[in-house]
């Protein structure tokens, strides 16, 4: 007995074809949801597609490995790409259309506009990866203008990215709702990430220490211990566990990502971390 072939997901590669399909749905009065990704999909991405499906009648996902958000020494060329697998997974999660443009479609010759978001994109990953959030803000602004969804879903896994996107949508009066989806994790706490594929077996065993370190900071801060002591201890713990370096582990105000003012640890906080394990850079964050 042969198994059923995977369901075929329609794929469009040009902005014109994407707009034509979205316009047809709109004429039917349908609400459009959008989930931008860089592919190499895992359960975290698929949870966002399912969440979008609860908020919209039609779900569009994009797969585009955006060159402008990678630094010169980062992993743009090595980033995993498998469109056929991604399309099957998206169809299974209830996606209706995949937008998979080429680099030339997204950045035709002469493209010279960059979106920069001051403030919230400056600390943390903004400092560790210069230019990264300008690349993200530019491509996300373009994707939102190309798809014109009613709602777009982004993961809390990239918490600073979500804050940057919320800010730019407000500042540029983009007419859509932004929804954040919770971080999907392995049983041992490691946040799912396309980059986990780079980890060796030994590194994979060490990787959950990042989430554990963030949890420990949150517990200590909630117990009234000084924030800086907790942060410094976490850095030492991560290095001892086998991380090559720690870009940051910090407690911040969730919306603005500002540092905590005196007494602010009693209000809502977010603990964010980024650290390198071999050639892989892992990020994670938690709140309560
Ligand atoms: P990426 O393909 O890494 O650019 O991610 C595409 C979207 O998926 C972004 O909104 C990410 O925040 C989100 N995402 C990535 N990993 C996870 C995860 N483990 N759980 C939930 N969302 C995620």
PDB file of C-alpha atoms and ligand atoms in Angstrom:
ATOM      1  CA  UNK A   1       0.000   0.000   0.000  1.00  0.00           C
ATOM      2  CA  UNK A   2       1.494   3.337  -1.004  1.00  0.00           C
ATOM      3  CA  UNK A   3       1.350   6.238   1.417  1.00  0.00           C
ATOM      4  CA  UNK A   4      -0.426   9.423   0.376  1.00  0.00           C
ATOM      5  CA  UNK A   5       1.807  11.994  -1.332  1.00  0.00           C
ATOM      6  CA  UNK A   6       2.396  15.124   0.766  1.00  0.00           C
ATOM      7  CA  UNK A   7      -0.197  17.823   0.127  1.00  0.00           C
ATOM      8  CA  UNK A   8       0.981  20.334  -2.464  1.00  0.00           C
ATOM      9  CA  UNK A   9       1.431  23.855  -1.174  1.00  0.00           C
ATOM     10  CA  UNK A  10       1.135  26.600  -3.812  1.00  0.00           C
ATOM     11  CA  UNK A  11       4.402  28.552  -4.075  1.00  0.00           C
ATOM     12  CA  UNK A  12       4.737  32.083  -5.487  1.00  0.00           C
ATOM     13  CA  UNK A  13       8.102  33.722  -6.133  1.00  0.00           C
ATOM     14  CA  UNK A  14       7.210  37.258  -7.188  1.00  0.00           C
ATOM     15  CA  UNK A  15       5.607  40.143  -5.336  1.00  0.00           C
ATOM     16  CA  UNK A  16       3.089  40.480  -8.206  1.00  0.00           C
ATOM     17  CA  UNK A  17       1.920  36.857  -7.827  1.00  0.00           C
ATOM     18  CA  UNK A  18       1.722  37.188  -4.045  1.00  0.00           C
ATOM     19  CA  UNK A  19      -0.379  40.360  -4.356  1.00  0.00           C
ATOM     20  CA  UNK A  20      -2.680  38.758  -6.940  1.00  0.00           C
ATOM     21  CA  UNK A  21      -3.486  35.826  -4.617  1.00  0.00           C
ATOM     22  CA  UNK A  22      -3.970  38.072  -1.578  1.00  0.00           C
ATOM     23  CA  UNK A  23      -6.243  40.386  -3.638  1.00  0.00           C
ATOM     24  CA  UNK A  24      -8.369  37.399  -4.726  1.00  0.00           C
ATOM     25  CA  UNK A  25      -8.779  36.303  -1.100  1.00  0.00           C
ATOM     26  CA  UNK A  26      -9.681  39.837  -0.072  1.00  0.00           C
ATOM     27  CA  UNK A  27     -12.412  39.985  -2.727  1.00  0.00           C
ATOM     28  CA  UNK A  28     -13.876  36.943  -0.955  1.00  0.00           C
ATOM     29  CA  UNK A  29     -13.765  38.882   2.317  1.00  0.00           C
ATOM     30  CA  UNK A  30     -11.110  36.620   3.847  1.00  0.00           C
ATOM     31  CA  UNK A  31      -8.719  37.678   6.620  1.00  0.00           C
ATOM     32  CA  UNK A  32      -5.022  37.121   5.860  1.00  0.00           C
ATOM     33  CA  UNK A  33      -2.374  35.929   8.343  1.00  0.00           C
ATOM     34  CA  UNK A  34       1.358  36.006   7.644  1.00  0.00           C
ATOM     35  CA  UNK A  35       4.357  34.163   9.123  1.00  0.00           C
ATOM     36  CA  UNK A  36       7.770  35.285   7.803  1.00  0.00           C
ATOM     37  CA  UNK A  37      10.638  32.792   8.188  1.00  0.00           C
ATOM     38  CA  UNK A  38      14.088  31.961   6.872  1.00  0.00           C
ATOM     39  CA  UNK A  39      13.149  28.312   6.321  1.00  0.00           C
ATOM     40  CA  UNK A  40      14.825  25.197   7.791  1.00  0.00           C
ATOM     41  CA  UNK A  41      11.516  24.911   9.570  1.00  0.00           C
ATOM     42  CA  UNK A  42      10.938  23.249  12.931  1.00  0.00           C
ATOM     43  CA  UNK A  43       8.111  22.923  15.412  1.00  0.00           C
ATOM     44  CA  UNK A  44       8.619  26.548  16.571  1.00  0.00           C
ATOM     45  CA  UNK A  45       7.842  27.915  13.104  1.00  0.00           C
ATOM     46  CA  UNK A  46       4.946  25.498  12.672  1.00  0.00           C
ATOM     47  CA  UNK A  47       3.424  26.565  16.001  1.00  0.00           C
ATOM     48  CA  UNK A  48       3.360  30.138  14.633  1.00  0.00           C
ATOM     49  CA  UNK A  49       1.626  28.946  11.432  1.00  0.00           C
ATOM     50  CA  UNK A  50      -0.998  27.162  13.526  1.00  0.00           C
ATOM     51  CA  UNK A  51      -1.411  30.273  15.703  1.00  0.00           C
ATOM     52  CA  UNK A  52      -1.877  32.393  12.563  1.00  0.00           C
ATOM     53  CA  UNK A  53      -4.536  29.895  11.471  1.00  0.00           C
ATOM     54  CA  UNK A  54      -6.538  30.686  14.607  1.00  0.00           C
ATOM     55  CA  UNK A  55      -6.421  34.411  13.750  1.00  0.00           C
ATOM     56  CA  UNK A  56      -7.044  34.394   9.989  1.00  0.00           C
ATOM     57  CA  UNK A  57      -8.871  32.554   7.192  1.00  0.00           C
ATOM     58  CA  UNK A  58      -5.784  32.195   4.984  1.00  0.00           C
ATOM     59  CA  UNK A  59      -2.171  31.850   6.149  1.00  0.00           C
ATOM     60  CA  UNK A  60       0.776  32.940   4.018  1.00  0.00           C
ATOM     61  CA  UNK A  61       4.303  31.935   5.087  1.00  0.00           C
ATOM     62  CA  UNK A  62       7.466  33.307   3.554  1.00  0.00           C
ATOM     63  CA  UNK A  63      10.824  31.587   3.321  1.00  0.00           C
ATOM     64  CA  UNK A  64      13.601  34.014   2.533  1.00  0.00           C
ATOM     65  CA  UNK A  65      17.156  33.830   3.858  1.00  0.00           C
ATOM     66  CA  UNK A  66      17.696  37.570   4.046  1.00  0.00           C
ATOM     67  CA  UNK A  67      21.309  38.481   3.215  1.00  0.00           C
ATOM     68  CA  UNK A  68      21.079  41.974   4.715  1.00  0.00           C
ATOM     69  CA  UNK A  69      20.593  40.699   8.270  1.00  0.00           C
ATOM     70  CA  UNK A  70      23.782  38.599   8.238  1.00  0.00           C
ATOM     71  CA  UNK A  71      27.146  40.155   9.096  1.00  0.00           C
ATOM     72  CA  UNK A  72      30.161  39.598   6.815  1.00  0.00           C
ATOM     73  CA  UNK A  73      31.510  36.782   9.017  1.00  0.00           C
ATOM     74  CA  UNK A  74      28.164  35.157   9.758  1.00  0.00           C
ATOM     75  CA  UNK A  75      26.515  32.029   8.350  1.00  0.00           C
ATOM     76  CA  UNK A  76      24.521  33.324   5.324  1.00  0.00           C
ATOM     77  CA  UNK A  77      26.063  30.789   2.924  1.00  0.00           C
ATOM     78  CA  UNK A  78      25.941  27.887   5.386  1.00  0.00           C
ATOM     79  CA  UNK A  79      22.359  28.592   6.543  1.00  0.00           C
ATOM     80  CA  UNK A  80      20.318  25.378   5.971  1.00  0.00           C
ATOM     81  CA  UNK A  81      17.950  25.479   2.957  1.00  0.00           C
ATOM     82  CA  UNK A  82      15.424  22.755   1.991  1.00  0.00           C
ATOM     83  CA  UNK A  83      12.383  24.226   0.269  1.00  0.00           C
ATOM     84  CA  UNK A  84      10.612  20.958  -0.547  1.00  0.00           C
ATOM     85  CA  UNK A  85      10.735  19.843   3.090  1.00  0.00           C
ATOM     86  CA  UNK A  86       9.631  23.296   4.292  1.00  0.00           C
ATOM     87  CA  UNK A  87       6.675  23.305   1.883  1.00  0.00           C
ATOM     88  CA  UNK A  88       5.470  19.898   3.111  1.00  0.00           C
ATOM     89  CA  UNK A  89       5.743  20.953   6.762  1.00  0.00           C
ATOM     90  CA  UNK A  90       3.901  24.222   6.079  1.00  0.00           C
ATOM     91  CA  UNK A  91       1.071  22.428   4.286  1.00  0.00           C
ATOM     92  CA  UNK A  92       0.744  20.045   7.241  1.00  0.00           C
ATOM     93  CA  UNK A  93       0.488  22.987   9.655  1.00  0.00           C
ATOM     94  CA  UNK A  94      -2.383  24.558   7.696  1.00  0.00           C
ATOM     95  CA  UNK A  95      -0.507  27.117   5.582  1.00  0.00           C
ATOM     96  CA  UNK A  96      -2.251  28.084   2.323  1.00  0.00           C
ATOM     97  CA  UNK A  97       0.530  29.785   0.352  1.00  0.00           C
ATOM     98  CA  UNK A  98       4.330  29.950   0.435  1.00  0.00           C
ATOM     99  CA  UNK A  99       6.066  33.122  -0.725  1.00  0.00           C
ATOM    100  CA  UNK A 100       9.660  32.182  -1.602  1.00  0.00           C
ATOM    101  CA  UNK A 101      11.245  35.119  -3.431  1.00  0.00           C
ATOM    102  CA  UNK A 102      14.776  35.276  -4.812  1.00  0.00           C
ATOM    103  CA  UNK A 103      17.296  37.784  -3.495  1.00  0.00           C
ATOM    104  CA  UNK A 104      16.936  39.698  -6.802  1.00  0.00           C
ATOM    105  CA  UNK A 105      13.150  39.909  -6.338  1.00  0.00           C
ATOM    106  CA  UNK A 106      13.558  41.330  -2.832  1.00  0.00           C
ATOM    107  CA  UNK A 107      16.520  43.603  -3.590  1.00  0.00           C
ATOM    108  CA  UNK A 108      16.465  44.624  -7.259  1.00  0.00           C
ATOM    109  CA  UNK A 109      19.517  46.538  -8.491  1.00  0.00           C
ATOM    110  CA  UNK A 110      19.506  50.066  -7.105  1.00  0.00           C
ATOM    111  CA  UNK A 111      17.585  49.242  -3.913  1.00  0.00           C
ATOM    112  CA  UNK A 112      18.909  51.789  -1.449  1.00  0.00           C
ATOM    113  CA  UNK A 113      16.394  52.236   1.386  1.00  0.00           C
ATOM    114  CA  UNK A 114      17.068  50.910   4.870  1.00  0.00           C
ATOM    115  CA  UNK A 115      14.680  50.950   7.827  1.00  0.00           C
ATOM    116  CA  UNK A 116      16.428  51.582  11.142  1.00  0.00           C
ATOM    117  CA  UNK A 117      14.658  51.496  14.483  1.00  0.00           C
ATOM    118  CA  UNK A 118      16.433  53.568  17.115  1.00  0.00           C
ATOM    119  CA  UNK A 119      16.408  52.641  20.791  1.00  0.00           C
ATOM    120  CA  UNK A 120      15.047  49.133  21.077  1.00  0.00           C
ATOM    121  CA  UNK A 121      17.353  47.727  18.375  1.00  0.00           C
ATOM    122  CA  UNK A 122      20.529  49.175  19.903  1.00  0.00           C
ATOM    123  CA  UNK A 123      21.431  47.038  22.978  1.00  0.00           C
ATOM    124  CA  UNK A 124      21.966  43.257  23.259  1.00  0.00           C
ATOM    125  CA  UNK A 125      21.916  41.666  19.764  1.00  0.00           C
ATOM    126  CA  UNK A 126      22.046  45.155  18.239  1.00  0.00           C
ATOM    127  CA  UNK A 127      25.439  45.644  19.838  1.00  0.00           C
ATOM    128  CA  UNK A 128      26.659  42.089  19.238  1.00  0.00           C
ATOM    129  CA  UNK A 129      25.527  42.019  15.566  1.00  0.00           C
ATOM    130  CA  UNK A 130      25.978  45.513  14.052  1.00  0.00           C
ATOM    131  CA  UNK A 131      23.542  46.109  11.190  1.00  0.00           C
ATOM    132  CA  UNK A 132      21.481  42.990  11.980  1.00  0.00           C
ATOM    133  CA  UNK A 133      18.292  44.765  13.055  1.00  0.00           C
ATOM    134  CA  UNK A 134      18.441  47.252  10.176  1.00  0.00           C
ATOM    135  CA  UNK A 135      18.447  44.199   7.875  1.00  0.00           C
ATOM    136  CA  UNK A 136      15.555  42.643   9.805  1.00  0.00           C
ATOM    137  CA  UNK A 137      13.526  45.879   9.966  1.00  0.00           C
ATOM    138  CA  UNK A 138      14.019  46.520   6.251  1.00  0.00           C
ATOM    139  CA  UNK A 139      13.055  43.036   5.084  1.00  0.00           C
ATOM    140  CA  UNK A 140      10.093  42.790   7.471  1.00  0.00           C
ATOM    141  CA  UNK A 141       8.778  46.209   6.350  1.00  0.00           C
ATOM    142  CA  UNK A 142       9.064  45.061   2.727  1.00  0.00           C
ATOM    143  CA  UNK A 143       7.416  41.683   3.410  1.00  0.00           C
ATOM    144  CA  UNK A 144       4.532  43.320   5.292  1.00  0.00           C
ATOM    145  CA  UNK A 145       4.003  45.788   2.417  1.00  0.00           C
ATOM    146  CA  UNK A 146       4.171  42.982  -0.140  1.00  0.00           C
ATOM    147  CA  UNK A 147       1.740  40.649   1.627  1.00  0.00           C
ATOM    148  CA  UNK A 148      -0.452  43.305   3.339  1.00  0.00           C
ATOM    149  CA  UNK A 149      -1.723  40.832   5.965  1.00  0.00           C
ATOM    150  CA  UNK A 150      -4.302  41.650   8.626  1.00  0.00           C
ATOM    151  CA  UNK A 151      -2.167  39.893  11.229  1.00  0.00           C
ATOM    152  CA  UNK A 152       1.470  38.779  11.281  1.00  0.00           C
ATOM    153  CA  UNK A 153       2.890  36.303  13.807  1.00  0.00           C
ATOM    154  CA  UNK A 154       6.472  36.402  15.122  1.00  0.00           C
ATOM    155  CA  UNK A 155       8.159  34.244  17.755  1.00  0.00           C
ATOM    156  CA  UNK A 156       9.062  35.388  21.259  1.00  0.00           C
ATOM    157  CA  UNK A 157      12.181  33.268  20.729  1.00  0.00           C
ATOM    158  CA  UNK A 158      13.597  36.371  19.018  1.00  0.00           C
ATOM    159  CA  UNK A 159      12.273  38.700  21.694  1.00  0.00           C
ATOM    160  CA  UNK A 160      14.262  41.779  20.707  1.00  0.00           C
ATOM    161  CA  UNK A 161      13.284  41.264  17.047  1.00  0.00           C
ATOM    162  CA  UNK A 162       9.613  41.146  18.114  1.00  0.00           C
ATOM    163  CA  UNK A 163      10.072  44.410  20.047  1.00  0.00           C
ATOM    164  CA  UNK A 164      11.764  46.039  17.030  1.00  0.00           C
ATOM    165  CA  UNK A 165       8.905  44.931  14.748  1.00  0.00           C
ATOM    166  CA  UNK A 166       6.206  46.148  17.145  1.00  0.00           C
ATOM    167  CA  UNK A 167       7.987  49.513  17.267  1.00  0.00           C
ATOM    168  CA  UNK A 168       8.326  49.902  13.487  1.00  0.00           C
ATOM    169  CA  UNK A 169       4.697  48.887  12.874  1.00  0.00           C
ATOM    170  CA  UNK A 170       3.580  51.615  15.302  1.00  0.00           C
ATOM    171  CA  UNK A 171       6.021  54.221  13.999  1.00  0.00           C
ATOM    172  CA  UNK A 172       5.223  53.636  10.298  1.00  0.00           C
ATOM    173  CA  UNK A 173       1.436  53.279  10.853  1.00  0.00           C
ATOM    174  CA  UNK A 174       1.369  49.869   9.187  1.00  0.00           C
ATOM    175  CA  UNK A 175      -2.268  48.688   9.265  1.00  0.00           C
ATOM    176  CA  UNK A 176      -1.965  45.241  10.808  1.00  0.00           C
ATOM    177  CA  UNK A 177      -1.851  43.461  14.126  1.00  0.00           C
ATOM    178  CA  UNK A 178       1.383  41.890  15.400  1.00  0.00           C
ATOM    179  CA  UNK A 179       1.012  38.720  17.480  1.00  0.00           C
ATOM    180  CA  UNK A 180       3.852  37.096  19.454  1.00  0.00           C
ATOM    181  CA  UNK A 181       3.954  33.298  19.742  1.00  0.00           C
ATOM    182  CA  UNK A 182       5.548  31.425  22.680  1.00  0.00           C
ATOM    183  CA  UNK A 183       8.959  29.768  22.303  1.00  0.00           C
ATOM    184  CA  UNK A 184       8.850  26.081  21.352  1.00  0.00           C
ATOM    185  CA  UNK A 185      11.478  24.087  23.262  1.00  0.00           C
ATOM    186  CA  UNK A 186      12.999  20.625  23.394  1.00  0.00           C
ATOM    187  CA  UNK A 187      12.187  18.602  26.526  1.00  0.00           C
ATOM    188  CA  UNK A 188      15.469  19.677  28.126  1.00  0.00           C
ATOM    189  CA  UNK A 189      14.602  23.369  27.725  1.00  0.00           C
ATOM    190  CA  UNK A 190      16.703  24.194  24.649  1.00  0.00           C
ATOM    191  CA  UNK A 191      14.820  26.667  22.441  1.00  0.00           C
ATOM    192  CA  UNK A 192      14.232  25.159  18.994  1.00  0.00           C
ATOM    193  CA  UNK A 193      16.286  26.930  16.343  1.00  0.00           C
ATOM    194  CA  UNK A 194      17.345  26.242  12.764  1.00  0.00           C
ATOM    195  CA  UNK A 195      20.912  26.830  13.970  1.00  0.00           C
ATOM    196  CA  UNK A 196      20.711  23.898  16.443  1.00  0.00           C
ATOM    197  CA  UNK A 197      21.495  21.746  13.370  1.00  0.00           C
ATOM    198  CA  UNK A 198      25.065  23.077  13.571  1.00  0.00           C
ATOM    199  CA  UNK A 199      25.620  21.621  17.082  1.00  0.00           C
ATOM    200  CA  UNK A 200      27.787  18.544  17.564  1.00  0.00           C
ATOM    201  CA  UNK A 201      26.454  15.860  19.904  1.00  0.00           C
ATOM    202  CA  UNK A 202      28.682  17.134  22.719  1.00  0.00           C
ATOM    203  CA  UNK A 203      27.594  20.744  22.136  1.00  0.00           C
ATOM    204  CA  UNK A 204      23.934  19.726  22.018  1.00  0.00           C
ATOM    205  CA  UNK A 205      24.371  18.261  25.520  1.00  0.00           C
ATOM    206  CA  UNK A 206      25.743  21.581  26.807  1.00  0.00           C
ATOM    207  CA  UNK A 207      23.235  23.822  24.975  1.00  0.00           C
ATOM    208  CA  UNK A 208      20.332  23.581  27.527  1.00  0.00           C
ATOM    209  CA  UNK A 209      22.562  25.326  30.076  1.00  0.00           C
ATOM    210  CA  UNK A 210      21.678  28.629  28.398  1.00  0.00           C
ATOM    211  CA  UNK A 211      17.992  28.293  29.241  1.00  0.00           C
ATOM    212  CA  UNK A 212      18.857  26.988  32.719  1.00  0.00           C
ATOM    213  CA  UNK A 213      21.115  30.003  33.343  1.00  0.00           C
ATOM    214  CA  UNK A 214      18.344  32.425  32.357  1.00  0.00           C
ATOM    215  CA  UNK A 215      15.886  30.615  34.655  1.00  0.00           C
ATOM    216  CA  UNK A 216      18.350  30.831  37.515  1.00  0.00           C
ATOM    217  CA  UNK A 217      18.748  34.584  37.014  1.00  0.00           C
ATOM    218  CA  UNK A 218      14.977  35.047  36.995  1.00  0.00           C
ATOM    219  CA  UNK A 219      14.592  32.995  40.186  1.00  0.00           C
ATOM    220  CA  UNK A 220      17.329  34.974  41.948  1.00  0.00           C
ATOM    221  CA  UNK A 221      15.952  38.351  40.876  1.00  0.00           C
ATOM    222  CA  UNK A 222      12.480  37.296  41.998  1.00  0.00           C
ATOM    223  CA  UNK A 223      14.017  36.245  45.340  1.00  0.00           C
ATOM    224  CA  UNK A 224      15.385  39.791  45.721  1.00  0.00           C
ATOM    225  CA  UNK A 225      19.036  39.189  44.862  1.00  0.00           C
ATOM    226  CA  UNK A 226      20.950  41.989  43.073  1.00  0.00           C
ATOM    227  CA  UNK A 227      20.510  41.799  39.279  1.00  0.00           C
ATOM    228  CA  UNK A 228      24.175  42.340  38.407  1.00  0.00           C
ATOM    229  CA  UNK A 229      25.386  39.573  40.735  1.00  0.00           C
ATOM    230  CA  UNK A 230      22.939  37.130  39.161  1.00  0.00           C
ATOM    231  CA  UNK A 231      24.012  38.147  35.637  1.00  0.00           C
ATOM    232  CA  UNK A 232      27.717  37.789  36.418  1.00  0.00           C
ATOM    233  CA  UNK A 233      27.274  34.381  38.015  1.00  0.00           C
ATOM    234  CA  UNK A 234      25.349  33.184  34.971  1.00  0.00           C
ATOM    235  CA  UNK A 235      28.207  34.223  32.662  1.00  0.00           C
ATOM    236  CA  UNK A 236      30.673  32.266  34.823  1.00  0.00           C
ATOM    237  CA  UNK A 237      28.347  29.230  34.892  1.00  0.00           C
ATOM    238  CA  UNK A 238      27.981  29.218  31.100  1.00  0.00           C
ATOM    239  CA  UNK A 239      31.731  29.433  30.515  1.00  0.00           C
ATOM    240  CA  UNK A 240      32.271  26.622  33.021  1.00  0.00           C
ATOM    241  CA  UNK A 241      29.603  24.498  31.281  1.00  0.00           C
ATOM    242  CA  UNK A 242      31.525  24.708  27.991  1.00  0.00           C
ATOM    243  CA  UNK A 243      30.299  27.807  26.149  1.00  0.00           C
ATOM    244  CA  UNK A 244      33.143  29.490  24.244  1.00  0.00           C
ATOM    245  CA  UNK A 245      31.942  33.028  25.017  1.00  0.00           C
ATOM    246  CA  UNK A 246      28.916  34.893  26.277  1.00  0.00           C
ATOM    247  CA  UNK A 247      27.694  37.946  24.335  1.00  0.00           C
ATOM    248  CA  UNK A 248      25.260  38.925  27.107  1.00  0.00           C
ATOM    249  CA  UNK A 249      22.928  37.626  29.789  1.00  0.00           C
ATOM    250  CA  UNK A 250      20.845  40.532  31.014  1.00  0.00           C
ATOM    251  CA  UNK A 251      17.645  41.415  32.787  1.00  0.00           C
ATOM    252  CA  UNK A 252      15.650  44.080  30.925  1.00  0.00           C
ATOM    253  CA  UNK A 253      12.271  45.846  30.868  1.00  0.00           C
ATOM    254  CA  UNK A 254      10.134  43.772  28.428  1.00  0.00           C
ATOM    255  CA  UNK A 255       8.638  46.474  26.146  1.00  0.00           C
ATOM    256  CA  UNK A 256      11.552  48.876  25.763  1.00  0.00           C
ATOM    257  CA  UNK A 257      14.429  46.507  26.567  1.00  0.00           C
ATOM    258  CA  UNK A 258      15.809  49.286  28.768  1.00  0.00           C
ATOM    259  CA  UNK A 259      17.929  48.340  31.755  1.00  0.00           C
ATOM    260  CA  UNK A 260      15.991  48.055  35.002  1.00  0.00           C
ATOM    261  CA  UNK A 261      15.777  51.212  37.053  1.00  0.00           C
ATOM    262  CA  UNK A 262      15.963  51.080  40.876  1.00  0.00           C
ATOM    263  CA  UNK A 263      13.119  48.972  42.230  1.00  0.00           C
ATOM    264  CA  UNK A 264      11.996  47.877  38.750  1.00  0.00           C
ATOM    265  CA  UNK A 265      12.841  44.216  39.433  1.00  0.00           C
ATOM    266  CA  UNK A 266       9.509  43.938  41.245  1.00  0.00           C
ATOM    267  CA  UNK A 267       7.643  44.609  37.953  1.00  0.00           C
ATOM    268  CA  UNK A 268       7.657  42.589  34.739  1.00  0.00           C
ATOM    269  CA  UNK A 269      11.143  41.661  33.497  1.00  0.00           C
ATOM    270  CA  UNK A 270      12.661  39.729  30.610  1.00  0.00           C
ATOM    271  CA  UNK A 271      15.935  37.825  30.907  1.00  0.00           C
ATOM    272  CA  UNK A 272      17.783  37.588  27.592  1.00  0.00           C
ATOM    273  CA  UNK A 273      20.965  35.739  26.701  1.00  0.00           C
ATOM    274  CA  UNK A 274      23.264  35.040  23.756  1.00  0.00           C
ATOM    275  CA  UNK A 275      26.297  32.764  23.893  1.00  0.00           C
ATOM    276  CA  UNK A 276      28.560  30.873  21.542  1.00  0.00           C
ATOM    277  CA  UNK A 277      28.986  27.113  21.601  1.00  0.00           C
ATOM    278  CA  UNK A 278      31.693  26.081  19.138  1.00  0.00           C
ATOM    279  CA  UNK A 279      30.769  27.827  15.873  1.00  0.00           C
ATOM    280  CA  UNK A 280      27.113  28.200  16.837  1.00  0.00           C
ATOM    281  CA  UNK A 281      25.587  31.304  18.382  1.00  0.00           C
ATOM    282  CA  UNK A 282      22.543  30.524  20.531  1.00  0.00           C
ATOM    283  CA  UNK A 283      20.001  33.026  21.863  1.00  0.00           C
ATOM    284  CA  UNK A 284      17.149  32.592  24.326  1.00  0.00           C
ATOM    285  CA  UNK A 285      14.973  34.621  26.666  1.00  0.00           C
ATOM    286  CA  UNK A 286      12.379  34.079  29.360  1.00  0.00           C
ATOM    287  CA  UNK A 287       9.906  36.097  31.380  1.00  0.00           C
ATOM    288  CA  UNK A 288       7.364  35.297  34.057  1.00  0.00           C
TER     289      UNK A 288
HETATM  290  P1  LIG B   1      13.676  32.414  11.565  1.00  0.00           P
HETATM  291  O1  LIG B   1      13.347  31.423  10.505  1.00  0.00           O
HETATM  292  O2  LIG B   1      14.692  31.942  12.535  1.00  0.00           O
HETATM  293  O3  LIG B   1      13.929  33.789  11.027  1.00  0.00           O
HETATM  294  O4  LIG B   1      12.353  32.559  12.429  1.00  0.00           O
HETATM  295  C1  LIG B   1      11.115  32.843  11.826  1.00  0.00           C
HETATM  296  C2  LIG B   1      10.092  33.091  12.912  1.00  0.00           C
HETATM  297  O5  LIG B   1       9.998  31.937  13.740  1.00  0.00           O
HETATM  298  C3  LIG B   1      10.495  34.255  13.825  1.00  0.00           C
HETATM  299  O6  LIG B   1       9.322  34.993  14.167  1.00  0.00           O
HETATM  300  C4  LIG B   1      11.076  33.533  15.014  1.00  0.00           C
HETATM  301  O7  LIG B   1      10.987  34.286  16.210  1.00  0.00           O
HETATM  302  C5  LIG B   1      10.195  32.301  15.077  1.00  0.00           C
HETATM  303  N1  LIG B   1      10.832  31.216  15.836  1.00  0.00           N
HETATM  304  C6  LIG B   1      12.087  30.723  15.678  1.00  0.00           C
HETATM  305  N2  LIG B   1      12.332  29.762  16.597  1.00  0.00           N
HETATM  306  C7  LIG B   1      11.204  29.642  17.345  1.00  0.00           C
HETATM  307  C8  LIG B   1      10.805  28.829  18.460  1.00  0.00           C
HETATM  308  N3  LIG B   1      11.648  27.935  19.010  1.00  0.00           N
HETATM  309  N4  LIG B   1       9.570  28.983  18.979  1.00  0.00           N
HETATM  310  C9  LIG B   1       8.710  29.898  18.446  1.00  0.00           C
HETATM  311  N5  LIG B   1       9.002  30.695  17.398  1.00  0.00           N
HETATM  312  C10 LIG B   1      10.240  30.572  16.852  1.00  0.00           C
END
